[in-house]
Amino acid sequence: MTNSQRPYGNRRTPLPPAQSPAPAVPSPRTKNPHTKNPHGKQRDAFFDNAKYLAIVLVAVGHAWEPLKGDSRVLEAAYTVVYTFHMPAFIIVSGYFSRSFDMRPDRLRRLITGVAVPYIVFETAYPLFRRVVDHAPEQEISLLDPWYLTWFLVALFVWRLTTPVWNAVRHPLPLALGIAALASVTPGIGDDLDLQRVLQFLPYFVLGLCMRPDHFRLVRRRSVRIAAVPVFAAALAFGWWAVPRMNTAWFYHRDAAQELGAPWWAGPVMVLAMFGCSLLLTACFFAWVPGRRMWFTALGAGTLYGYLLHGFVVKAGDYQGWFEHSVLHRPLGEIAVSVLAAVVVTLLCTAPVRRMFRFVMEPRMEWAFKRDAAEAARERGRQEKRETREKVSA
């Protein structure tokens, strides 16, 4: 099926891309990731680094999409990247969602940090196409996520179901079972991209089950060394698989029958992809630096880079930038990769975040009732401040 939501034919690029907001959703108004966030907890440089590096891979992968058909090597690299970059992002999102419950303040942050940006960008992308691509027939629909916005729908659903996964005895096998059933149910359709929501669900649930020790385990020197031959083998396998495997399996957006495969291939591929993705994700985490780097601060702005870089990629698609022959040669492909990394890096910076904060992290205090418990906590904090001031005086 080819439509405006599938700009490169039948291949829809999935994307994505932050203990309170998920990793993909920056902590509200946190100016420096090395300082304490609004909840008084120190940010971990490792996770900010991981988010930044993952979002760079997301942007580079999107830039490769219109070029990879001319290069088997690029197609192999694209396949390897798509095996782990979204699982890595989703696992970290799940890890930071462990404490999510239905407390009013957390629900408000979920609405303002996920639901509102979804509505804004689900409207903005079709309008952008109408203007730039001269396509007045482009429809606006909040039920059919457009290009990048599927991840916001998925994150919203996953976060809401977190209390359920925290309550059941064996959450990961249950999530894998749901993903397997979704892979053999084409009737789910495209509404809210539920196929992706369900097929990527095990990675989020795995993040919910993880503890700090698990991340320290994969960051050992031995794992870092072992990751080199693992990635080399993955690239070799990707090169071999290019003419033999349908890349759409990596997108998790279709049932097996929709990909022309027998029904039983769905559960088999869900389990196989889950195993391969975890292996490469562990290798990716092993290489992520744990210390503060020049790009660590950018990890707090990955949602901005994720949602905004799509306009640049789409503009290139609509204006035919990727059709230049020089870009389909090795040096051109390298240049596109570097440019994509630079663009998404700039979009994660503090000036961009300040500019777009009104739509990405709106306060919207007018839309919510004042939580009695929160008001009581605020009064308690105010009384403590007054007491300290009296004592110091």
Coordinates of C-alpha atoms in Angstrom, one line a residue:
M1 CA 0.0 0.0 0.0
T2 CA 1.5 3.3 -1.0
N3 CA 0.2 6.6 0.4
S4 CA 1.4 9.8 1.8
Q5 CA 2.3 8.1 5.0
R6 CA 4.6 5.8 3.1
P7 CA 6.8 8.3 1.2
Y8 CA 9.2 5.7 -0.2
G9 CA 6.7 3.2 -1.6
N10 CA 5.6 0.3 0.6
R11 CA 8.3 0.9 3.2
R12 CA 7.3 3.1 6.1
T13 CA 10.3 4.1 8.1
P14 CA 9.7 3.6 11.8
L15 CA 11.3 5.6 13.4
P16 CA 12.8 6.9 16.6
P17 CA 14.1 9.9 19.9
A18 CA 13.5 10.7 27.7
Q19 CA 12.3 8.4 36.2
S20 CA 9.5 10.8 35.2
P21 CA 9.2 11.5 31.5
A22 CA 10.4 8.7 29.3
P23 CA 13.8 9.0 27.8
A24 CA 12.4 10.1 24.5
V25 CA 10.6 12.9 26.3
P26 CA 13.0 15.4 27.9
S27 CA 12.5 16.2 31.5
P28 CA 10.4 19.4 31.6
R29 CA 12.5 22.5 31.6
T30 CA 15.7 20.8 32.6
K31 CA 18.4 23.1 31.4
N32 CA 21.5 21.0 32.1
P33 CA 21.5 17.2 32.1
H34 CA 24.3 17.2 34.6
T35 CA 22.4 19.0 37.3
K36 CA 19.5 17.7 39.3
N37 CA 16.2 17.5 37.5
P38 CA 13.1 19.1 38.9
H39 CA 12.5 16.0 41.0
G40 CA 15.8 16.3 42.7
K41 CA 17.4 13.3 41.0
Q42 CA 20.8 13.4 39.3
R43 CA 20.7 12.7 35.6
D44 CA 22.9 9.8 34.5
A45 CA 25.2 10.8 31.7
F46 CA 25.1 7.2 30.2
F47 CA 21.4 7.4 29.4
D48 CA 21.7 10.9 27.9
N49 CA 24.6 9.7 25.8
A50 CA 22.6 6.7 24.7
K51 CA 19.6 8.8 23.8
Y52 CA 21.7 11.2 21.8
L53 CA 23.5 8.5 19.9
A54 CA 20.3 6.6 19.2
I55 CA 18.6 9.7 17.8
V56 CA 21.6 10.3 15.5
L57 CA 21.2 6.8 14.2
V58 CA 17.5 7.5 13.7
A59 CA 18.2 10.6 11.6
V60 CA 20.9 8.9 9.6
G61 CA 18.7 5.9 8.9
H62 CA 16.0 8.2 7.6
A63 CA 18.5 9.9 5.3
W64 CA 19.6 6.6 4.0
E65 CA 16.1 5.5 3.1
P66 CA 16.0 7.1 -0.4
L67 CA 19.6 6.2 -1.2
K68 CA 20.0 2.6 0.0
G69 CA 18.5 1.0 -3.1
D70 CA 21.6 1.8 -5.1
S71 CA 24.1 0.3 -2.6
R72 CA 24.1 -3.2 -1.1
V73 CA 26.6 -2.1 1.5
L74 CA 24.4 0.9 2.5
E75 CA 21.4 -1.4 2.6
A76 CA 23.2 -3.9 4.9
A77 CA 24.2 -1.0 7.2
Y78 CA 20.6 0.2 7.2
T79 CA 19.4 -3.2 8.1
V80 CA 21.8 -3.5 11.0
V81 CA 20.9 -0.1 12.4
Y82 CA 17.2 -0.8 12.2
T83 CA 17.7 -4.0 14.1
F84 CA 18.7 -2.1 17.3
H85 CA 18.3 1.6 17.3
M86 CA 14.5 1.7 18.1
P87 CA 14.7 -1.3 20.5
A88 CA 17.5 0.6 22.4
F89 CA 15.4 3.7 22.5
I90 CA 12.3 1.8 23.7
I91 CA 14.2 -0.2 26.3
V92 CA 15.5 3.0 27.9
S93 CA 12.0 4.5 27.7
G94 CA 10.7 1.5 29.6
Y95 CA 13.4 1.6 32.2
F96 CA 12.6 5.2 33.0
S97 CA 8.8 4.4 33.2
R98 CA 9.1 1.9 36.0
S99 CA 7.7 4.2 38.6
F100 CA 4.8 5.5 36.4
D101 CA 1.4 5.2 38.0
M102 CA -1.9 7.0 37.6
R103 CA -0.9 9.9 39.9
P104 CA -2.5 13.1 38.5
D105 CA 0.8 15.0 38.1
R106 CA 2.3 12.1 36.1
L107 CA -0.8 11.8 33.9
R108 CA -0.6 15.6 33.2
R109 CA 3.1 15.2 32.1
L110 CA 2.1 12.3 29.9
I111 CA -0.6 14.5 28.2
T112 CA 1.5 17.6 27.9
G113 CA 4.7 15.8 26.9
V114 CA 3.4 13.1 24.6
A115 CA -0.3 13.5 23.7
V116 CA -0.1 17.3 22.9
P117 CA 3.1 17.0 20.7
Y118 CA 1.4 14.1 18.9
I119 CA -1.6 16.2 18.0
V120 CA 0.5 19.2 17.0
F121 CA 2.9 17.2 14.8
E122 CA 0.3 14.9 13.4
T123 CA -1.3 18.1 12.1
A124 CA 1.9 19.9 11.1
Y125 CA 3.4 17.2 8.9
P126 CA 0.4 16.9 6.5
L127 CA 0.1 20.7 6.4
F128 CA 3.8 20.8 5.6
R129 CA 3.3 18.4 2.7
R130 CA 0.4 20.4 1.4
V131 CA 2.5 23.5 1.1
V132 CA 6.0 22.2 0.2
D133 CA 4.9 19.3 -2.0
H134 CA 1.9 21.2 -3.4
A135 CA -0.4 18.4 -2.3
P136 CA -3.7 20.1 -1.2
E137 CA -5.4 16.6 -1.2
Q138 CA -3.3 15.5 1.8
E139 CA -5.6 14.7 4.6
I140 CA -5.1 15.3 8.3
S141 CA -6.0 12.4 10.5
L142 CA -5.2 11.8 14.2
L143 CA -5.9 8.1 13.8
D144 CA -3.3 7.3 11.2
P145 CA 0.1 8.3 12.6
W146 CA 2.2 10.1 10.0
Y147 CA 5.8 9.2 9.4
L148 CA 7.5 9.8 12.8
T149 CA 4.5 10.3 15.1
W150 CA 3.7 6.6 15.6
F151 CA 6.3 6.5 18.5
L152 CA 4.3 9.1 20.5
V153 CA 1.1 7.0 20.2
A154 CA 3.1 3.9 21.2
L155 CA 4.7 5.7 24.2
F156 CA 1.4 7.0 25.4
V157 CA -0.2 3.5 25.3
W158 CA 2.8 1.8 26.9
R159 CA 3.1 4.3 29.7
L160 CA -0.6 4.0 30.5
T161 CA -0.3 0.2 30.7
T162 CA 2.8 0.3 32.9
P163 CA 0.9 -0.4 36.1
V164 CA -0.5 -3.6 34.5
W165 CA 3.0 -4.8 33.6
N166 CA 4.3 -4.0 37.0
A167 CA 1.5 -6.1 38.5
V168 CA 1.6 -9.3 36.5
R169 CA 3.9 -12.2 37.4
H170 CA 5.6 -12.8 34.1
P171 CA 5.3 -9.6 32.1
L172 CA 8.0 -10.2 29.4
P173 CA 6.6 -13.6 28.2
L174 CA 3.1 -12.1 28.2
A175 CA 4.3 -9.1 26.1
L176 CA 6.1 -11.5 23.6
G177 CA 2.9 -13.5 23.3
I178 CA 0.9 -10.4 22.5
A179 CA 3.5 -9.3 19.9
A180 CA 3.4 -12.8 18.3
L181 CA -0.4 -12.8 18.1
A182 CA -0.4 -9.3 16.6
S183 CA 2.1 -10.6 13.9
V184 CA -0.6 -13.1 12.7
T185 CA -3.5 -10.7 12.9
P186 CA -3.7 -8.5 9.8
G187 CA -7.2 -7.3 10.8
I188 CA -5.6 -5.0 13.4
G189 CA -5.2 -2.5 10.5
D190 CA -3.4 0.9 10.5
D191 CA -5.4 2.8 13.1
L192 CA -3.0 4.4 15.6
D193 CA -0.3 2.0 14.1
L194 CA -1.4 -0.6 16.6
Q195 CA 0.8 -3.3 14.9
R196 CA 3.9 -1.3 15.8
V197 CA 2.5 -0.6 19.3
L198 CA 2.0 -4.3 20.0
Q199 CA 5.1 -5.7 18.2
F200 CA 7.5 -3.2 19.8
L201 CA 5.8 -3.8 23.2
P202 CA 8.2 -6.4 24.5
Y203 CA 11.1 -4.0 24.3
F204 CA 9.3 -1.5 26.5
V205 CA 8.3 -4.2 29.0
L206 CA 11.9 -5.5 29.1
G207 CA 12.9 -1.9 30.0
L208 CA 10.4 -2.0 32.9
C209 CA 12.0 -5.2 34.1
M210 CA 15.6 -4.0 34.0
R211 CA 17.6 -2.7 36.9
P212 CA 20.8 -0.6 37.0
D213 CA 22.9 -3.8 37.4
H214 CA 21.7 -5.0 34.0
F215 CA 23.1 -1.9 32.3
R216 CA 26.4 -2.2 34.2
L217 CA 26.6 -5.8 33.1
V218 CA 26.7 -4.9 29.4
R219 CA 29.1 -2.0 29.9
R220 CA 32.0 -4.2 31.0
R221 CA 35.2 -4.2 29.1
S222 CA 34.8 -7.8 28.0
V223 CA 31.4 -7.0 26.5
R224 CA 32.8 -3.9 24.8
I225 CA 35.5 -6.0 23.1
A226 CA 33.1 -8.8 22.1
A227 CA 30.8 -6.2 20.5
V228 CA 33.3 -5.6 17.7
P229 CA 33.1 -9.1 16.1
V230 CA 29.4 -9.2 16.8
F231 CA 28.7 -6.0 14.8
A232 CA 31.1 -7.2 12.1
A233 CA 29.2 -10.5 11.8
A234 CA 25.9 -8.5 11.8
L235 CA 27.1 -6.4 8.9
A236 CA 28.2 -9.5 7.0
F237 CA 24.9 -11.2 7.6
G238 CA 23.0 -8.0 6.6
W239 CA 25.0 -7.9 3.3
W240 CA 24.1 -11.5 2.7
A241 CA 20.4 -11.0 3.6
V242 CA 19.8 -7.9 1.4
P243 CA 18.5 -9.7 -1.6
R244 CA 17.0 -12.5 0.5
M245 CA 15.0 -10.8 3.2
N246 CA 12.2 -8.3 3.2
T247 CA 13.3 -5.2 5.1
A248 CA 9.8 -4.6 6.3
W249 CA 10.2 -7.2 9.0
F250 CA 12.4 -4.7 10.8
Y251 CA 9.6 -2.1 10.9
H252 CA 7.2 -4.3 12.9
R253 CA 4.3 -2.6 11.2
D254 CA 2.7 -5.5 9.3
A255 CA 1.3 -8.9 10.0
A256 CA 3.1 -11.9 8.4
Q257 CA 0.2 -12.4 5.9
E258 CA 0.6 -8.7 4.7
L259 CA 4.3 -9.4 3.9
G260 CA 3.4 -12.4 1.8
A261 CA 4.6 -15.0 4.4
P262 CA 2.8 -17.9 6.0
W263 CA 1.1 -17.1 9.3
W264 CA 3.6 -19.1 11.3
A265 CA 6.4 -16.9 10.1
G266 CA 5.0 -14.0 12.2
P267 CA 5.7 -15.5 15.7
V268 CA 9.0 -17.0 14.5
M269 CA 10.2 -13.6 13.2
V270 CA 9.0 -11.8 16.4
L271 CA 11.2 -14.1 18.5
A272 CA 14.1 -14.1 16.1
M273 CA 14.1 -10.3 15.7
F274 CA 13.7 -9.9 19.5
G275 CA 16.9 -12.0 20.1
C276 CA 18.9 -10.3 17.4
S277 CA 17.8 -6.9 18.5
L278 CA 18.7 -7.6 22.1
L279 CA 22.2 -8.8 21.1
L280 CA 22.9 -5.7 19.0
T281 CA 21.3 -3.4 21.6
A282 CA 23.6 -4.8 24.3
C283 CA 26.6 -4.2 22.0
F284 CA 25.4 -0.6 21.4
F285 CA 25.0 0.0 25.1
A286 CA 28.5 -1.4 25.6
W287 CA 29.9 1.3 23.4
V288 CA 28.0 4.2 24.9
P289 CA 30.3 6.2 27.1
G290 CA 29.3 6.5 30.7
R291 CA 31.1 9.8 31.4
R292 CA 30.0 13.3 30.4
M293 CA 30.8 14.1 26.8
W294 CA 30.3 17.2 24.7
F295 CA 27.0 15.8 23.5
T296 CA 25.7 14.6 26.8
A297 CA 23.6 17.8 27.3
L298 CA 21.9 17.1 24.0
G299 CA 20.4 13.9 25.4
A300 CA 17.7 16.0 27.1
G301 CA 16.5 17.2 23.8
T302 CA 16.1 14.1 21.8
L303 CA 12.3 14.5 21.4
Y304 CA 12.9 17.8 19.7
G305 CA 15.5 16.3 17.3
Y306 CA 13.3 13.3 16.6
L307 CA 10.2 15.3 15.7
L308 CA 11.8 18.2 13.9
H309 CA 14.4 16.4 11.7
G310 CA 11.5 14.8 9.8
F311 CA 10.7 18.2 8.2
V312 CA 14.2 18.4 6.8
V313 CA 14.1 14.8 5.4
K314 CA 10.6 15.4 4.0
A315 CA 11.6 18.6 2.4
G316 CA 14.5 16.8 0.7
D317 CA 12.1 14.2 -0.5
Y318 CA 9.5 16.6 -1.8
Q319 CA 12.1 18.9 -3.5
G320 CA 14.1 16.0 -5.1
W321 CA 17.3 16.7 -3.2
F322 CA 18.0 12.9 -2.9
E323 CA 17.7 12.4 -6.6
H324 CA 21.1 14.0 -7.4
S325 CA 23.4 11.3 -8.8
V326 CA 26.4 12.5 -6.7
L327 CA 24.5 11.5 -3.5
H328 CA 24.2 7.9 -4.8
R329 CA 27.9 7.4 -4.7
P330 CA 30.0 6.4 -1.7
L331 CA 31.2 9.9 -0.9
G332 CA 27.8 11.3 -1.4
E333 CA 26.3 8.8 1.0
I334 CA 28.9 9.6 3.6
A335 CA 28.2 13.3 3.1
V336 CA 24.4 12.8 3.6
S337 CA 25.1 10.7 6.7
V338 CA 27.3 13.4 8.3
L339 CA 24.8 16.2 7.3
A340 CA 21.9 14.2 8.9
A341 CA 23.9 13.8 12.1
V342 CA 24.8 17.5 12.2
V343 CA 21.2 18.6 11.6
V344 CA 19.7 16.4 14.3
T345 CA 22.4 17.5 16.7
L346 CA 21.5 21.1 16.1
L347 CA 17.8 20.4 16.7
C348 CA 18.6 18.9 20.1
T349 CA 20.4 22.1 21.3
A350 CA 19.1 24.4 24.0
P351 CA 18.1 27.3 21.7
V352 CA 15.9 25.1 19.6
R353 CA 14.3 23.6 22.7
R354 CA 13.5 27.0 24.0
M355 CA 12.0 28.0 20.7
F356 CA 9.7 25.0 20.5
R357 CA 9.0 24.3 24.1
F358 CA 5.6 25.9 23.9
V359 CA 4.4 22.9 21.8
M360 CA 6.7 20.2 23.0
E361 CA 6.4 20.8 26.8
P362 CA 3.4 23.2 27.3
R363 CA 2.4 23.9 30.9
M364 CA -1.3 24.0 30.2
E365 CA -2.1 24.7 33.8
W366 CA -5.4 26.1 32.6
A367 CA -6.5 22.6 31.4
F368 CA -6.1 20.7 34.7
K369 CA -7.6 20.7 38.1
R370 CA -5.2 21.6 41.0
D371 CA -4.2 18.3 42.6
A372 CA -4.9 18.4 46.3
A373 CA -1.9 16.3 47.2
E374 CA 0.4 18.4 45.1
A375 CA -1.0 21.6 46.7
A376 CA -0.3 20.1 50.1
R377 CA 3.2 19.2 49.1
E378 CA 3.8 22.8 47.8
R379 CA 2.4 24.3 51.1
G380 CA 4.8 22.0 53.0
R381 CA 7.8 23.1 50.9
Q382 CA 6.8 26.8 51.4
E383 CA 6.5 26.3 55.2
K384 CA 9.9 24.7 55.3
R385 CA 11.4 27.6 53.3
E386 CA 9.8 30.1 55.7
T387 CA 11.1 28.2 58.7
R388 CA 14.6 28.2 57.3
E389 CA 14.4 31.9 56.6
K390 CA 13.3 32.7 60.2
V391 CA 16.1 30.5 61.6
S392 CA 18.7 32.2 59.4
A393 CA 17.4 35.6 60.4

